[in-house]
Short mmCIF file of C-alpha atoms in Angstrom, two decimals:
data_model
loop_
_atom_site.label_atom_id
_atom_site.label_comp_id
_atom_site.label_asym_id
_atom_site.label_seq_id
_atom_site.Cartn_x
_atom_site.Cartn_y
_atom_site.Cartn_z
CA MET A 26 0.01 0.00 0.00
CA LYS A 27 1.27 3.40 -0.91
CA THR A 28 1.58 5.94 1.82
CA SER A 29 1.97 9.65 1.87
CA PRO A 30 4.50 11.93 3.58
CA LEU A 31 1.64 13.54 5.49
CA ILE A 32 0.57 10.21 6.98
CA GLU A 33 4.13 9.29 7.89
CA SER A 34 4.67 12.62 9.54
CA VAL A 35 1.52 12.38 11.66
CA THR A 36 2.25 8.78 12.56
CA ASP A 37 5.80 9.60 13.63
CA ARG A 38 4.62 12.47 15.77
CA PHE A 39 1.62 10.71 17.38
CA PRO A 40 2.28 6.96 17.28
CA ASP A 41 -0.27 6.26 20.02
CA ALA A 42 -3.04 8.34 18.53
CA VAL A 43 -3.04 6.93 15.00
CA LEU A 44 -5.13 3.76 14.81
CA ALA A 45 -4.81 3.20 11.08
CA SER A 46 -4.11 5.03 7.86
CA HIS A 47 -4.55 4.57 4.16
CA THR A 48 -4.44 6.42 0.89
CA TYR A 49 -7.30 5.80 -1.45
CA ARG A 50 -6.63 7.14 -4.94
CA GLY A 51 -4.26 9.75 -3.66
CA ASP A 52 -6.34 10.94 -0.73
CA ALA A 53 -4.54 10.45 2.55
CA THR A 54 -6.62 9.35 5.54
CA VAL A 55 -5.62 8.99 9.16
CA VAL A 56 -7.85 7.18 11.63
CA LEU A 57 -7.46 8.73 15.06
CA GLY A 58 -8.38 7.83 18.60
CA ARG A 59 -11.05 10.13 19.94
CA LYS A 60 -9.06 11.47 22.90
CA SER A 61 -6.20 12.79 20.79
CA LEU A 62 -8.31 14.65 18.22
CA LEU A 63 -7.83 18.13 19.61
CA LYS A 64 -4.10 17.65 20.08
CA VAL A 65 -3.53 16.33 16.57
CA ALA A 66 -5.80 18.95 15.02
CA GLN A 67 -3.89 21.73 16.72
CA PHE A 68 -0.63 20.25 15.44
CA LEU A 69 -2.04 20.05 11.90
CA LYS A 70 -3.08 23.66 12.03
CA GLU A 71 0.04 25.15 13.56
CA ASP A 72 2.90 23.02 12.31
CA PRO A 73 4.62 24.86 9.42
CA ALA A 74 4.98 21.63 7.45
CA PHE A 75 1.19 21.10 7.53
CA GLU A 76 -0.45 24.50 7.98
CA MET A 77 -3.95 23.11 7.52
CA ASN A 78 -5.68 26.47 7.73
CA PHE A 79 -8.90 25.41 6.02
CA LEU A 80 -11.41 22.96 7.48
CA MET A 81 -13.13 22.06 4.23
CA ASP A 82 -15.76 19.70 5.56
CA LEU A 83 -16.89 17.99 8.71
CA THR A 84 -19.37 15.17 8.51
CA ALA A 85 -20.14 11.75 9.95
CA VAL A 86 -20.97 8.24 8.80
CA ASP A 87 -23.28 5.68 10.39
CA TYR A 88 -21.79 2.27 9.66
CA SER A 89 -24.44 0.30 11.54
CA ALA A 90 -26.05 -0.98 8.33
CA PHE A 91 -22.85 -1.13 6.32
CA GLY A 92 -22.45 -4.38 4.40
CA LYS A 93 -25.63 -5.88 5.88
CA ARG A 94 -27.90 -5.17 2.95
CA ALA A 95 -27.45 -5.77 -0.73
CA THR A 96 -26.70 -2.65 -2.71
CA PRO A 97 -29.89 -1.56 -4.41
CA ALA A 98 -29.69 -1.64 -8.17
CA PHE A 99 -30.96 1.90 -8.43
CA PHE A 100 -27.68 3.51 -9.31
CA ALA A 101 -26.50 0.66 -11.48
CA SER A 102 -29.59 0.91 -13.67
CA SER A 103 -29.30 4.68 -13.86
CA GLY A 104 -25.88 4.40 -15.45
CA VAL A 105 -23.95 5.71 -12.48
CA ALA A 106 -21.11 3.32 -11.74
CA VAL A 107 -21.39 1.59 -8.36
CA LYS A 108 -17.96 -0.01 -8.55
CA PRO A 109 -14.87 1.06 -10.40
CA SER A 110 -14.24 -0.17 -13.85
CA PRO A 111 -11.93 -3.23 -13.91
CA GLN A 112 -9.85 -1.41 -16.51
CA ILE A 113 -8.71 1.05 -13.86
CA PRO A 114 -6.14 -0.71 -11.70
CA ASP A 115 -7.03 -0.31 -8.03
CA GLU A 116 -3.70 -0.61 -6.26
CA ASP A 117 -5.01 0.77 -3.01
CA PRO A 118 -8.49 -0.57 -2.44
CA TRP A 119 -10.55 1.07 0.24
CA PRO A 120 -9.86 -0.84 3.46
CA GLY A 121 -13.47 -0.57 4.67
CA PRO A 122 -14.98 0.98 7.78
CA PRO A 123 -12.34 2.33 10.13
CA ALA A 124 -13.29 0.40 13.25
CA GLU A 125 -15.98 -1.63 14.91
CA SER A 126 -17.59 1.56 16.19
CA ARG A 127 -20.98 2.54 14.89
CA PHE A 128 -20.14 6.11 13.87
CA ALA A 129 -17.16 7.86 12.38
CA VAL A 130 -16.70 11.63 12.36
CA VAL A 131 -14.81 12.73 9.27
CA TYR A 132 -12.73 15.90 8.95
CA HIS A 133 -11.34 17.16 5.67
CA PHE A 134 -8.44 19.60 5.91
CA PHE A 135 -6.76 21.65 3.22
CA SER A 136 -3.72 23.88 3.36
CA THR A 137 -3.93 26.94 1.17
CA ALA A 138 -0.20 27.47 1.68
CA HIS A 139 1.01 23.97 0.73
CA LYS A 140 -1.99 22.92 -1.36
CA HIS A 141 -2.26 19.54 0.30
CA ARG A 142 -5.16 17.70 1.89
CA LEU A 143 -5.59 15.31 4.77
CA ARG A 144 -8.64 13.50 6.07
CA LEU A 145 -9.08 12.61 9.71
CA VAL A 146 -11.51 9.87 10.71
CA VAL A 147 -12.50 9.53 14.36
CA PRO A 148 -14.48 6.40 15.28
CA VAL A 149 -17.21 7.07 17.82
CA GLU A 150 -19.09 4.51 19.88
CA GLU A 151 -22.87 4.54 19.92
CA GLY A 152 -23.26 4.65 23.70
CA ASP A 153 -20.75 7.48 24.11
CA ALA A 154 -21.19 9.53 20.94
CA GLU A 155 -19.12 12.56 21.82
CA VAL A 156 -16.00 14.21 20.42
CA ASP A 157 -14.19 17.45 21.12
CA SER A 158 -15.33 20.54 19.29
CA LEU A 159 -12.86 22.10 16.87
CA ILE A 160 -14.33 25.61 17.12
CA PRO A 161 -11.33 26.98 19.08
CA LEU A 162 -9.10 26.12 16.11
CA TRP A 163 -11.46 26.61 13.14
CA PRO A 164 -14.47 28.82 13.95
CA GLY A 165 -16.09 27.54 10.77
CA ALA A 166 -16.63 24.22 12.50
CA ASN A 167 -19.56 25.74 14.39
CA TRP A 168 -22.35 25.14 11.89
CA LEU A 169 -20.82 21.91 10.58
CA GLU A 170 -20.81 20.43 14.07
CA ARG A 171 -24.39 21.56 14.57
CA GLU A 172 -25.32 19.80 11.36
CA VAL A 173 -23.62 16.57 12.44
CA TRP A 174 -25.39 16.77 15.79
CA ASP A 175 -28.72 17.43 14.08
CA MET A 176 -28.40 14.57 11.61
CA PHE A 177 -26.50 11.96 13.63
CA GLY A 178 -26.84 12.91 17.28
CA ILE A 179 -23.11 13.10 17.95
CA ASN A 180 -22.23 15.53 20.73
CA PHE A 181 -19.39 18.00 20.44
CA THR A 182 -17.80 18.84 23.77
CA GLY A 183 -17.19 22.54 24.15
CA HIS A 184 -19.57 23.67 21.42
CA PRO A 185 -21.09 26.99 22.58
CA ASP A 186 -24.51 26.57 20.97
CA LEU A 187 -25.20 22.97 19.99
CA LYS A 188 -28.73 23.07 18.58
CA ARG A 189 -30.46 21.93 15.42
CA ILE A 190 -29.51 23.75 12.24
CA LEU A 191 -31.42 21.96 9.45
CA MET A 192 -34.43 20.45 11.18
CA TYR A 193 -36.90 22.36 13.33
CA GLN A 194 -36.65 22.42 17.10
CA GLU A 195 -39.72 20.21 17.53
CA PHE A 196 -38.14 17.42 15.48
CA GLU A 197 -37.41 14.25 17.46
CA GLY A 198 -34.54 11.99 16.66
CA HIS A 199 -31.70 12.22 14.18
CA PRO A 200 -32.83 11.45 10.64
CA LEU A 201 -29.58 10.27 9.09
CA ARG A 202 -29.10 7.54 11.67
CA LYS A 203 -29.74 4.23 9.99
CA ASP A 204 -32.23 3.26 12.68
CA TYR A 205 -34.43 6.29 11.99
CA PRO A 206 -37.46 4.73 10.25
CA VAL A 207 -37.38 5.71 6.62
CA ASN A 208 -41.11 6.42 6.58
CA ARG A 209 -41.39 8.28 9.87
CA ARG A 210 -42.91 11.73 9.39
CA GLN A 211 -43.08 14.63 11.84
CA PRO A 212 -44.97 17.45 10.10
CA LEU A 213 -45.36 20.75 11.92
CA ILE A 214 -48.79 21.35 10.36
CA GLY A 215 -51.13 19.27 8.30
CA PRO A 216 -51.66 15.53 8.34
CA VAL A 217 -48.89 12.98 8.68
CA ASN A 218 -48.02 12.23 5.07
CA MET B 13 -76.91 50.43 -12.15
CA PRO B 14 -80.12 49.81 -14.08
CA GLY B 15 -81.40 46.33 -14.46
CA ASN B 16 -80.60 45.14 -10.96
CA ASP B 17 -84.25 44.54 -10.32
CA MET B 18 -84.49 42.84 -6.96
CA GLN B 19 -88.16 43.61 -6.39
CA ASN B 20 -89.38 41.24 -9.07
CA GLU B 21 -86.75 38.73 -8.13
CA GLN B 22 -85.96 38.19 -11.72
CA PRO B 23 -82.42 37.75 -12.84
CA SER B 24 -81.56 40.52 -15.18
CA TYR B 25 -79.03 40.20 -17.92
CA PHE B 26 -77.19 43.30 -16.75
CA THR B 27 -76.09 41.67 -13.52
CA SER B 28 -74.86 38.47 -15.10
CA ARG B 29 -73.07 40.41 -17.83
CA LEU B 30 -71.43 42.55 -15.17
CA ASP B 31 -70.21 39.49 -13.34
CA LYS B 32 -68.89 38.07 -16.54
CA ALA B 33 -67.13 41.34 -17.27
CA ILE B 34 -65.57 41.29 -13.83
CA GLY B 35 -64.44 37.74 -14.42
CA TRP B 36 -62.97 38.75 -17.77
CA ALA B 37 -61.12 41.62 -16.16
CA ARG B 38 -59.96 39.50 -13.27
CA LYS B 39 -58.62 36.60 -15.29
CA TYR B 40 -56.52 38.94 -17.43
CA SER B 41 -55.06 40.82 -14.47
CA ILE B 42 -53.60 38.04 -12.40
CA PHE B 43 -51.28 39.37 -9.75
CA GLN B 44 -49.15 36.42 -8.73
CA TYR B 45 -47.11 35.84 -5.63
CA PRO B 46 -44.20 33.54 -6.58
CA PHE B 47 -43.27 31.42 -3.57
CA VAL B 48 -40.06 30.07 -5.06
CA THR B 49 -38.04 27.57 -3.00
CA ALA B 50 -36.16 25.35 -5.44
CA CYS B 51 -35.00 24.60 -8.96
CA CYS B 52 -38.47 25.05 -10.52
CA GLY B 53 -37.85 28.74 -9.96
CA MET B 54 -35.55 28.81 -12.99
CA GLU B 55 -38.35 27.48 -15.16
CA TYR B 56 -40.71 29.95 -13.59
CA MET B 57 -38.34 32.76 -14.56
CA ALA B 58 -38.01 31.38 -18.08
CA THR B 59 -41.79 31.39 -18.37
CA ALA B 60 -42.10 34.88 -16.98
CA CYS B 61 -39.47 36.40 -19.24
CA SER B 62 -39.95 37.73 -22.73
CA HIS B 63 -39.42 34.50 -24.68
CA TYR B 64 -42.60 32.92 -23.33
CA ASP B 65 -43.98 36.18 -22.00
CA VAL B 66 -46.49 35.46 -19.31
CA ASP B 67 -47.62 39.04 -19.70
CA ARG B 68 -49.63 37.94 -22.76
CA PHE B 69 -52.02 36.42 -20.23
CA GLY B 70 -52.08 39.47 -18.04
CA ALA B 71 -49.97 37.82 -15.37
CA GLY B 72 -46.81 39.80 -15.94
CA LEU B 73 -46.64 41.69 -12.67
CA PRO B 74 -45.55 39.48 -9.77
CA ARG B 75 -46.22 41.11 -6.40
CA PHE B 76 -43.87 40.33 -3.58
CA SER B 77 -46.45 40.91 -0.90
CA PRO B 78 -49.19 38.33 -0.41
CA ARG B 79 -51.63 41.12 0.44
CA GLN B 80 -51.32 42.54 -3.08
CA ALA B 81 -51.54 39.20 -4.87
CA ASP B 82 -54.43 37.00 -5.85
CA VAL B 83 -52.69 33.88 -7.17
CA LEU B 84 -50.14 32.03 -5.07
CA PHE B 85 -47.61 30.21 -7.22
CA VAL B 86 -45.90 27.61 -5.06
CA VAL B 87 -42.75 26.83 -7.01
CA GLY B 88 -40.43 24.16 -5.65
CA THR B 89 -40.07 21.63 -2.88
CA ILE B 90 -41.77 22.48 0.39
CA SER B 91 -40.17 21.06 3.52
CA HIS B 92 -41.94 20.47 6.80
CA LYS B 93 -39.91 23.33 8.23
CA MET B 94 -41.19 25.66 5.50
CA ALA B 95 -44.82 24.51 5.62
CA PRO B 96 -46.01 26.87 8.41
CA VAL B 97 -44.48 29.82 6.54
CA LEU B 98 -46.27 28.88 3.34
CA LYS B 99 -49.54 28.46 5.20
CA ARG B 100 -49.14 31.86 6.76
CA ILE B 101 -48.46 33.47 3.37
CA HIS B 102 -51.61 31.83 2.07
CA ASP B 103 -53.62 33.08 5.04
CA GLN B 104 -52.41 36.63 4.41
CA MET B 105 -53.80 36.74 0.87
CA ALA B 106 -57.09 38.57 0.48
CA GLU B 107 -60.12 36.80 -1.02
CA PRO B 108 -60.62 35.83 -3.72
CA ASN B 109 -57.37 33.98 -4.14
CA TRP B 110 -56.17 30.95 -6.00
CA VAL B 111 -53.28 28.54 -5.56
CA VAL B 112 -51.18 26.97 -8.30
CA ALA B 113 -48.93 24.02 -7.47
CA PHE B 114 -45.96 24.44 -9.81
CA GLY B 115 -43.84 21.33 -10.33
CA VAL B 116 -44.22 17.78 -9.19
CA CYS B 117 -42.73 18.43 -5.72
CA THR B 118 -45.58 20.75 -4.80
CA CYS B 119 -48.15 18.43 -6.39
CA THR B 120 -47.14 15.19 -4.64
CA GLY B 121 -43.72 15.56 -3.07
CA GLY B 122 -42.15 14.35 -6.30
CA PHE B 123 -39.31 11.92 -5.92
CA TYR B 124 -38.79 13.01 -2.33
CA ASP B 125 -40.27 10.55 0.12
CA ASN B 126 -38.35 11.29 3.28
CA TYR B 127 -38.35 12.89 6.70
CA ALA B 128 -38.09 16.43 5.39
CA THR B 129 -40.54 16.93 2.54
CA VAL B 130 -44.24 17.76 2.48
CA MET B 131 -45.95 15.24 0.22
CA GLY B 132 -47.90 17.78 -1.78
CA ILE B 133 -49.01 21.23 -0.65
CA ASP B 134 -52.65 20.13 -0.94
CA THR B 135 -52.15 18.54 2.47
CA ILE B 136 -52.03 22.05 3.97
CA MET B 137 -54.06 24.26 1.59
CA PRO B 138 -56.55 23.98 -1.26
CA VAL B 139 -54.99 23.88 -4.71
CA ASP B 140 -56.76 25.05 -7.87
CA VAL B 141 -54.34 24.06 -10.61
CA TYR B 142 -51.65 21.37 -10.56
CA ILE B 143 -48.77 21.72 -13.01
CA PRO B 144 -46.65 18.54 -12.79
CA GLY B 145 -43.23 18.14 -14.32
CA CYS B 146 -39.69 18.21 -13.03
CA PRO B 147 -39.56 21.02 -13.92
CA PRO B 148 -42.63 21.68 -16.11
CA ARG B 149 -42.01 23.08 -19.55
CA PRO B 150 -43.11 26.69 -20.01
CA GLU B 151 -45.83 25.42 -22.35
CA MET B 152 -47.25 23.38 -19.47
CA VAL B 153 -47.12 26.41 -17.21
CA LEU B 154 -48.97 28.52 -19.75
CA ASP B 155 -51.50 25.71 -20.18
CA GLY B 156 -52.01 25.65 -16.42
CA LEU B 157 -52.34 29.41 -16.38
CA MET B 158 -55.06 29.25 -19.05
CA LYS B 159 -56.86 26.56 -17.06
CA LEU B 160 -56.72 28.87 -14.07
CA GLN B 161 -58.15 31.68 -16.19
CA ASP B 162 -61.03 29.39 -17.19
CA LYS B 163 -61.66 28.64 -13.52
CA ILE B 164 -61.67 32.33 -12.64
CA GLN B 165 -64.08 33.08 -15.48
CA ASP B 166 -66.35 30.16 -14.50
CA GLN B 167 -66.44 31.40 -10.96
CA HIS B 168 -67.78 34.74 -12.07
CA THR B 169 -70.15 33.33 -14.68
CA THR B 170 -71.79 30.70 -12.51
CA GLY B 171 -71.25 32.34 -9.14
CA ASN B 172 -69.78 29.14 -7.75
CA ARG B 173 -66.17 28.63 -7.11
CA PRO B 174 -65.02 25.40 -8.74
CA ALA B 175 -64.13 23.00 -5.97
CA PRO B 176 -60.46 22.26 -5.55
CA GLU B 177 -59.57 18.88 -6.87
CA ALA B 178 -59.83 16.23 -4.19
CA ARG B 179 -56.66 14.68 -2.94
CA PRO B 180 -56.69 10.92 -3.55
CA ASP B 181 -56.54 8.84 -0.42
CA ILE B 182 -53.09 7.31 -0.54
CA LEU B 183 -52.70 6.15 3.02
#
């Protein structure tokens, strides 16, 4: 498996924090333990070799249904490829979900100075779905963390105003969790439809 | 006005002709309120601009206050979060008013069947004309507009407002 200088540098600096790493088609990913997130993120932002001054995206994945259901043929029939063409050699196949944990919080960083990217993946357990907020380092994380909390119910420790951002306040549950019933409706007015 | 002879209780042709004239005037001076939330808005703009020229039908002056409008064009997906706002806009419109569901999302929810989307605005308000399509072609919009004009004229000719089309029972 190919690696990247960014991954090696992070792994050398935080050997205990890095659980795994891979590069998938040139995108470097580091899987981190939850407790060391803030420390590593601060290093990524302030170290002159990284200078990750742009938090491009912050999202989460619910792996609880991953691999348990057959892929629906919807996309295949629509002409959108569901797996890569065999003519493209896949030297670094995706290694799969990062851990046994149900959730993973995903951070995408970019450095406008060095023009390089790094993805951090933090596995989060279902019973203790909580990670540190990155607002002290990147203020733009505010709304992104609210969105992840709204959709997945993952808490961000230290967030100043963790409330719903997409759904309305009366909404119950977190709709992008795989155990949210796909046909559950919570209209504010009108009949349930 | 001569001819409005209530003492004999006979319908006079003056009154009915006046109503018809009001209907004629009203159907060619539609003041629309475009409630645009999504991609159908581009098609709405294409229809409203000079190439298709909605002003040929007297509907060329959109008003951006519901109190000045008499046709509510609901253009685009309506989410459950937006639904109370839309209902309030509708409640603010003076009578008589009409509602046009523009695009398949407002008619039935379209291809959205999820936690966020209202499955057709007729669950929260009466709808006079449905224009399906994703998005509808301007020709379909103009066809719907002409159907609405027929409804407005009928209302003033017969004195009865055509009932909104019933929502089929899907549950």
